[in-house]
Amino acid sequence: MMDVAVMLAGVVSGLLLGRVPEALVHNEMRANERYHAREVVAASDAVWGRLAVGREDVTACRILPGLVDGDRCRLIIEEVRRTRPPPSTFTMSGRNVRETHVSDLPETKRWLRDELFPRLNTTCDALYDALVLRYNAEYSHSHAARAAQPVHRDDAVATINVALNDASEYAGGGTRFEADDTVVKLARAGDALLHPSHLRHAGAATTRGERWVLVAFMTRRALRDISDHARVFHARAFAARQRGDLDNALVLCRCALAVDSRDGELLVQAAKVSTDIADVRDGTLRYRALALLYAARATKVLPRSAAALHVFGLARLRTARRPANAARAVQALDRALGTEGLDAAQRAALRQTRDIAVRTVAFLENTRSR
């Protein structure tokens, strides 16, 4: 249970912030459309050109055996090796997974745009980005990290994963979906997995050998539903937080949560923004308590998310007045440390926060005993 003072402070904070006016939400949704046209559609047109729209919505996961010819898979790997473009930093994989933008691979780019994309026949008519990922177990062992990616959702409408080598060439690997904790592993080069991008998933750890996969993120030129707007709200809030515009970032999070109160990614973002505001200008419990409430809701929606557990542990720690509450922060951080795909930097940050939480427990116990 939360301290009564903290709980009341969070409730009061929510009341003081008030309900988000409907007109504001509508205005920000129109701003989403302008942002999407400028940052996503224009960028897609510049790199890929205008793409034709198909007929099928991607509403569930589908395995597409033999979608791509094995020779084409080998050509893609050879182009990566031959071109040797600089590793991308697009994904959250850090040093344990190497990635290359397909826009840096002229032959693969042409084939993806002109041959593969039309065959998929989805209602997506733009490409957000495309990558070739190389999970190398030997490399990851030498850098104290696993060849994996943490649970996340893609910033697109539909995602296609194409295996570029056979599963017999490596151990582990595959795409793990958080909802039912299942791992989809493609057996042969050319097999593909098509899934809605909003489904939270992870790159399961490759423990031996090398796994190659082509991933393309497909989107639509028009924002069609709440999930589309939630994705853009998240991008805008993240950008506002990065440039230090915390008030606007919190407004965007609140607008998004007004239309989808169970969006876990936005709850995590709202907790982070509230924590930032508390750090830079608020000396009371108001925003710290608000951060805790957002973070607690995030862990209910995303119980296996390292980001949600980390932000909850941090918020719980900053509001703890009793040893038991600080101990709950330690428990949350332990759960975060047990999640898949953490790189060395993420694990170090979690351990640092956990060490502070352990010391806080000891401090509060000593204070109570006096």
Coordinates of C-alpha atoms in Angstrom, one line a residue:
M1 CA 0.0 0.0 0.0
M2 CA 1.1 3.5 -0.7
D3 CA 1.7 6.0 2.1
V4 CA -1.6 7.8 2.8
A5 CA 0.1 11.2 2.3
V6 CA 1.6 10.1 -1.0
M7 CA -1.7 8.6 -2.2
L8 CA -3.6 11.8 -1.2
A9 CA -1.0 14.0 -2.9
G10 CA -1.4 12.0 -6.1
V11 CA -5.2 12.2 -6.1
V12 CA -5.1 15.9 -5.3
S13 CA -2.6 16.4 -8.1
G14 CA -4.9 14.7 -10.5
L15 CA -7.8 16.8 -9.4
L16 CA -5.7 20.0 -9.7
L17 CA -4.7 19.1 -13.2
G18 CA -8.4 18.5 -14.0
R19 CA -10.1 16.7 -16.8
V20 CA -8.6 17.3 -20.2
P21 CA -11.0 19.5 -22.2
E22 CA -12.5 17.7 -25.2
A23 CA -11.6 20.7 -27.4
L24 CA -8.0 20.4 -26.4
V25 CA -7.9 16.7 -27.3
H26 CA -9.4 17.4 -30.7
N27 CA -6.9 20.2 -31.4
E28 CA -4.0 18.0 -30.5
M29 CA -5.3 15.2 -32.7
R30 CA -5.4 17.6 -35.6
A31 CA -1.8 18.5 -34.6
N32 CA -1.0 14.7 -34.7
E33 CA -2.1 14.7 -38.3
R34 CA 0.1 17.6 -39.2
Y35 CA 3.1 16.0 -37.4
H36 CA 2.5 12.6 -39.0
A37 CA 2.4 14.2 -42.5
R38 CA 5.6 16.2 -41.9
E39 CA 7.7 13.7 -39.9
V40 CA 6.6 10.3 -41.2
V41 CA 4.8 10.5 -44.6
A42 CA 7.2 13.1 -46.1
A43 CA 10.2 11.2 -44.9
S44 CA 8.8 8.0 -46.4
D45 CA 8.1 9.7 -49.7
A46 CA 11.6 11.1 -49.8
V47 CA 13.3 7.7 -49.2
W48 CA 10.9 5.2 -50.8
G49 CA 8.7 7.2 -53.1
R50 CA 4.9 7.0 -53.1
L51 CA 3.7 3.4 -52.5
A52 CA 0.5 1.8 -53.7
V53 CA -2.1 0.8 -51.1
G54 CA -3.4 -2.7 -50.8
R55 CA -6.6 -4.2 -49.5
E56 CA -5.8 -6.2 -46.3
D57 CA -5.7 -4.9 -42.8
V58 CA -3.1 -6.6 -40.5
T59 CA -5.1 -7.4 -37.4
A60 CA -3.3 -10.6 -36.2
C61 CA 0.0 -12.4 -36.5
R62 CA 0.5 -14.4 -39.6
I63 CA 3.4 -16.7 -40.6
L64 CA 4.1 -16.6 -44.4
P65 CA 6.3 -19.6 -45.3
G66 CA 8.6 -19.2 -48.2
L67 CA 7.6 -15.5 -48.8
V68 CA 11.1 -14.7 -50.1
D69 CA 13.4 -16.8 -52.2
G70 CA 16.5 -18.2 -50.5
D71 CA 18.8 -16.6 -53.2
R72 CA 17.4 -13.2 -52.4
C73 CA 18.1 -13.7 -48.7
R74 CA 21.7 -14.5 -49.5
L75 CA 22.0 -11.5 -51.7
I76 CA 20.8 -9.2 -48.9
I77 CA 23.4 -10.6 -46.5
E78 CA 26.1 -10.2 -49.1
E79 CA 25.1 -6.6 -49.8
V80 CA 25.4 -5.8 -46.1
R81 CA 28.8 -7.4 -45.9
R82 CA 30.0 -5.7 -49.1
T83 CA 28.6 -2.3 -48.4
R84 CA 29.7 -2.2 -44.8
P85 CA 27.5 0.8 -43.9
P86 CA 27.9 2.2 -40.4
P87 CA 25.8 0.4 -37.7
S88 CA 22.5 2.2 -37.1
T89 CA 21.3 3.3 -33.6
F90 CA 17.6 3.1 -34.6
T91 CA 16.6 0.2 -32.3
M92 CA 17.1 -0.1 -28.6
S93 CA 19.4 -3.1 -28.9
G94 CA 22.7 -1.3 -28.1
R95 CA 25.9 -3.1 -28.9
N96 CA 24.6 -6.7 -28.8
V97 CA 22.7 -6.5 -32.1
R98 CA 24.1 -4.9 -35.3
E99 CA 21.6 -3.2 -37.6
T100 CA 21.8 -1.6 -41.0
H101 CA 19.2 0.7 -42.6
V102 CA 17.9 -0.7 -45.9
S103 CA 18.0 2.8 -47.3
D104 CA 21.8 2.3 -47.2
L105 CA 21.5 -0.8 -49.4
P106 CA 20.6 0.2 -52.9
E107 CA 19.8 -3.3 -54.3
T108 CA 17.8 -4.4 -51.3
K109 CA 16.0 -1.1 -51.1
R110 CA 14.8 -1.4 -54.8
W111 CA 13.7 -5.0 -54.3
L112 CA 11.8 -4.2 -51.1
R113 CA 10.0 -1.3 -52.6
D114 CA 9.3 -2.7 -56.0
E115 CA 8.8 -6.4 -55.4
L116 CA 8.2 -7.4 -51.8
F117 CA 6.0 -4.5 -50.6
P118 CA 3.4 -4.8 -53.4
R119 CA 3.1 -8.6 -52.7
L120 CA 2.1 -8.0 -49.1
N121 CA -1.1 -6.2 -50.2
T122 CA -1.8 -4.5 -46.9
T123 CA -3.7 -1.2 -46.4
C124 CA -0.3 0.4 -45.5
D125 CA 0.9 2.8 -48.1
A126 CA 4.1 4.1 -46.6
L127 CA 7.3 2.7 -45.1
Y128 CA 8.4 4.1 -41.8
D129 CA 11.8 2.3 -42.1
A130 CA 13.4 -1.0 -42.8
L131 CA 16.5 -2.7 -41.2
V132 CA 18.7 -5.7 -41.5
L133 CA 19.4 -7.0 -38.1
R134 CA 22.3 -9.3 -37.2
Y135 CA 22.1 -11.1 -33.9
N136 CA 25.6 -12.4 -33.1
A137 CA 25.8 -14.6 -30.0
E138 CA 29.6 -14.7 -30.0
Y139 CA 29.8 -10.9 -30.2
S140 CA 27.4 -10.5 -27.4
H141 CA 29.3 -12.9 -25.1
S142 CA 32.4 -10.8 -25.5
H143 CA 30.5 -7.6 -24.5
A144 CA 28.7 -9.0 -21.5
A145 CA 25.3 -8.7 -23.2
R146 CA 22.8 -11.0 -24.9
A147 CA 22.0 -10.8 -28.6
A148 CA 18.4 -9.9 -27.9
Q149 CA 16.0 -6.9 -27.7
P150 CA 13.7 -5.9 -24.8
V151 CA 10.0 -6.0 -25.0
H152 CA 8.7 -3.0 -27.0
R153 CA 6.2 -2.0 -29.7
D154 CA 7.1 -0.8 -33.1
D155 CA 6.3 2.8 -34.2
A156 CA 4.2 1.7 -37.2
V157 CA 1.0 0.0 -38.2
A158 CA 2.3 -3.4 -39.4
T159 CA 5.7 -5.1 -39.1
I160 CA 7.1 -7.7 -41.4
N161 CA 10.0 -9.9 -40.3
V162 CA 11.8 -12.0 -42.9
A163 CA 14.3 -14.7 -41.8
L164 CA 17.5 -14.3 -43.9
N165 CA 19.1 -17.6 -42.7
D166 CA 18.0 -21.0 -41.5
A167 CA 17.2 -21.6 -37.9
S168 CA 19.7 -24.5 -37.9
E169 CA 22.5 -21.9 -38.1
Y170 CA 21.9 -20.6 -34.6
A171 CA 20.3 -21.4 -31.2
G172 CA 17.6 -19.4 -29.5
G173 CA 16.2 -16.4 -31.4
G174 CA 12.7 -15.7 -32.6
T175 CA 10.1 -13.1 -31.8
R176 CA 8.6 -13.4 -28.3
F177 CA 5.1 -11.8 -27.8
E178 CA 4.4 -10.5 -24.4
A179 CA 0.7 -11.1 -24.2
D180 CA 0.9 -14.9 -24.1
D181 CA 4.7 -15.3 -23.7
T182 CA 5.0 -17.3 -26.9
V183 CA 8.1 -17.3 -29.2
V184 CA 7.6 -17.5 -33.0
K185 CA 10.7 -18.9 -34.6
L186 CA 11.0 -19.0 -38.4
A187 CA 12.5 -22.2 -39.6
R188 CA 14.0 -21.4 -43.0
A189 CA 15.5 -18.5 -44.8
G190 CA 12.6 -16.7 -46.6
D191 CA 9.9 -17.5 -44.1
A192 CA 8.2 -14.3 -42.8
L193 CA 6.1 -13.1 -39.8
L194 CA 3.6 -10.3 -40.4
H195 CA 2.1 -8.7 -37.2
P196 CA 0.3 -5.6 -36.0
S197 CA 3.1 -3.2 -34.8
H198 CA 1.3 -2.3 -31.6
L199 CA 1.6 -5.9 -30.2
R200 CA 4.4 -5.7 -27.6
H201 CA 7.2 -8.1 -28.5
A202 CA 10.9 -8.8 -28.0
G203 CA 13.8 -10.3 -29.9
A204 CA 14.4 -13.5 -28.0
A205 CA 18.1 -14.1 -27.2
T206 CA 20.3 -15.8 -29.8
T207 CA 22.6 -18.0 -27.7
R208 CA 24.7 -19.6 -30.4
G209 CA 25.7 -18.6 -33.9
E210 CA 24.4 -15.7 -36.0
R211 CA 20.8 -14.8 -36.8
W212 CA 20.0 -12.5 -39.7
V213 CA 16.5 -10.9 -40.2
L214 CA 15.1 -8.2 -42.4
V215 CA 12.5 -6.0 -40.6
A216 CA 10.2 -3.5 -42.4
F217 CA 7.9 -1.1 -40.5
M218 CA 4.8 -0.2 -42.6
T219 CA 2.4 2.7 -41.9
R220 CA -0.4 4.6 -43.5
R221 CA -0.5 8.1 -44.9
A222 CA -3.6 8.9 -42.9
L223 CA -4.2 8.4 -39.2
R224 CA -7.3 6.2 -39.0
D225 CA -8.0 5.2 -35.4
I226 CA -7.1 5.7 -31.8
S227 CA -4.1 3.4 -31.9
D228 CA -2.6 5.6 -34.8
H229 CA -3.1 8.7 -32.7
A230 CA -1.7 7.1 -29.6
R231 CA 1.5 6.3 -31.5
V232 CA 1.9 9.9 -32.7
F233 CA 1.0 11.3 -29.2
H234 CA 3.8 9.2 -27.8
A235 CA 6.3 10.4 -30.5
R236 CA 5.4 14.1 -29.9
A237 CA 5.6 13.7 -26.1
F238 CA 9.0 12.0 -26.3
A239 CA 10.3 14.8 -28.6
A240 CA 8.9 17.5 -26.2
R241 CA 10.5 15.9 -23.3
Q242 CA 13.8 15.6 -25.1
R243 CA 13.9 19.3 -25.8
G244 CA 12.9 20.2 -22.2
D245 CA 9.3 21.3 -22.9
L246 CA 7.9 19.3 -20.0
D247 CA 4.6 21.1 -19.6
N248 CA 3.7 20.4 -23.3
A249 CA 5.0 16.8 -22.9
L250 CA 2.6 16.2 -20.0
V251 CA -0.3 17.8 -21.8
L252 CA 0.3 15.5 -24.8
C253 CA 0.4 12.4 -22.5
R254 CA -2.8 13.5 -20.8
C255 CA -4.6 14.0 -24.1
A256 CA -3.5 10.6 -25.2
L257 CA -4.6 8.9 -22.0
A258 CA -7.9 10.7 -22.3
V259 CA -8.7 8.7 -25.4
D260 CA -6.9 5.5 -24.3
S261 CA -6.4 5.3 -20.6
R262 CA -4.7 1.8 -20.8
D263 CA -1.9 2.7 -23.1
G264 CA 1.1 1.4 -21.1
E265 CA 3.8 3.1 -23.2
L266 CA 2.1 6.5 -22.6
L267 CA 1.6 5.8 -18.9
V268 CA 5.4 5.2 -18.7
Q269 CA 6.0 8.4 -20.6
A270 CA 3.7 10.4 -18.3
A271 CA 5.4 9.0 -15.2
K272 CA 8.8 10.0 -16.6
V273 CA 7.6 13.5 -17.5
S274 CA 6.1 14.0 -14.0
T275 CA 9.3 12.9 -12.4
D276 CA 11.3 15.4 -14.6
I277 CA 8.9 18.2 -13.5
A278 CA 9.3 17.2 -9.9
D279 CA 13.1 17.2 -10.2
V280 CA 13.4 20.6 -11.9
R281 CA 10.9 22.8 -10.1
D282 CA 8.6 21.2 -7.6
G283 CA 9.6 20.9 -4.0
T284 CA 6.4 19.2 -2.8
L285 CA 5.0 15.7 -3.3
R286 CA 2.6 16.8 -6.0
Y287 CA 4.4 15.7 -9.2
R288 CA 6.3 12.9 -7.5
A289 CA 3.0 11.4 -6.3
L290 CA 1.6 11.9 -9.8
A291 CA 4.6 10.0 -11.2
L292 CA 3.9 7.2 -8.8
L293 CA 0.3 6.9 -9.8
Y294 CA 1.1 6.8 -13.5
A295 CA 3.9 4.3 -12.9
A296 CA 1.7 2.0 -10.8
R297 CA -0.9 2.0 -13.6
A298 CA 1.8 1.3 -16.2
T299 CA 3.0 -1.8 -14.3
K300 CA -0.6 -3.1 -14.2
V301 CA -0.9 -2.8 -18.0
L302 CA 2.7 -3.8 -18.7
P303 CA 3.7 -6.2 -15.9
R304 CA 6.8 -7.5 -17.8
S305 CA 8.1 -4.2 -19.1
A306 CA 11.6 -3.2 -17.8
A307 CA 10.8 0.4 -18.5
A308 CA 7.5 0.3 -16.5
L309 CA 9.1 -1.5 -13.6
H310 CA 12.1 0.9 -13.6
V311 CA 10.0 4.0 -13.6
F312 CA 7.8 2.5 -10.9
G313 CA 10.8 1.6 -8.7
L314 CA 12.2 5.1 -9.1
A315 CA 8.9 6.7 -8.3
R316 CA 8.3 4.4 -5.4
L317 CA 11.7 5.1 -4.1
R318 CA 11.3 8.9 -4.3
T319 CA 8.1 8.9 -2.3
A320 CA 9.0 6.2 0.2
R321 CA 8.6 7.1 3.9
R322 CA 8.7 3.6 5.3
P323 CA 11.1 0.7 4.8
A324 CA 8.4 -1.5 3.4
N325 CA 7.6 1.0 0.6
A326 CA 11.3 1.3 -0.3
A327 CA 11.5 -2.5 -0.3
R328 CA 8.8 -2.5 -2.9
A329 CA 11.0 -0.4 -5.1
V330 CA 13.8 -3.0 -4.7
Q331 CA 11.3 -5.8 -5.7
A332 CA 10.2 -3.9 -8.8
L333 CA 13.8 -3.3 -9.9
D334 CA 14.7 -7.0 -9.4
R335 CA 11.8 -7.9 -11.7
A336 CA 13.1 -5.4 -14.3
L337 CA 16.6 -6.9 -14.1
G338 CA 15.1 -10.3 -14.9
T339 CA 13.5 -9.2 -18.2
E340 CA 14.7 -10.2 -21.7
G341 CA 17.1 -8.2 -23.9
L342 CA 18.7 -5.7 -21.5
D343 CA 22.0 -4.3 -22.8
A344 CA 24.9 -3.5 -20.5
A345 CA 23.9 0.2 -20.1
Q346 CA 20.3 -0.6 -19.3
R347 CA 21.4 -3.2 -16.8
A348 CA 23.9 -0.8 -15.2
A349 CA 21.2 1.9 -14.8
L350 CA 18.8 -0.6 -13.1
R351 CA 21.5 -1.8 -10.8
Q352 CA 22.4 1.7 -9.8
T353 CA 18.8 2.5 -8.9
R354 CA 18.5 -0.8 -7.1
D355 CA 21.6 0.0 -5.0
I356 CA 20.1 3.3 -4.0
A357 CA 16.9 1.6 -3.1
V358 CA 18.6 -0.9 -0.9
R359 CA 20.5 1.9 0.9
T360 CA 17.2 3.8 1.3
V361 CA 15.6 0.7 3.0
A362 CA 18.5 0.5 5.5
F363 CA 18.3 4.3 6.1
L364 CA 14.6 4.2 6.8
E365 CA 14.9 1.2 9.1
N366 CA 17.7 2.9 11.1
T367 CA 15.6 6.1 11.4
R368 CA 12.5 4.2 12.6
S369 CA 14.6 2.3 15.2
R370 CA 15.8 5.5 16.9

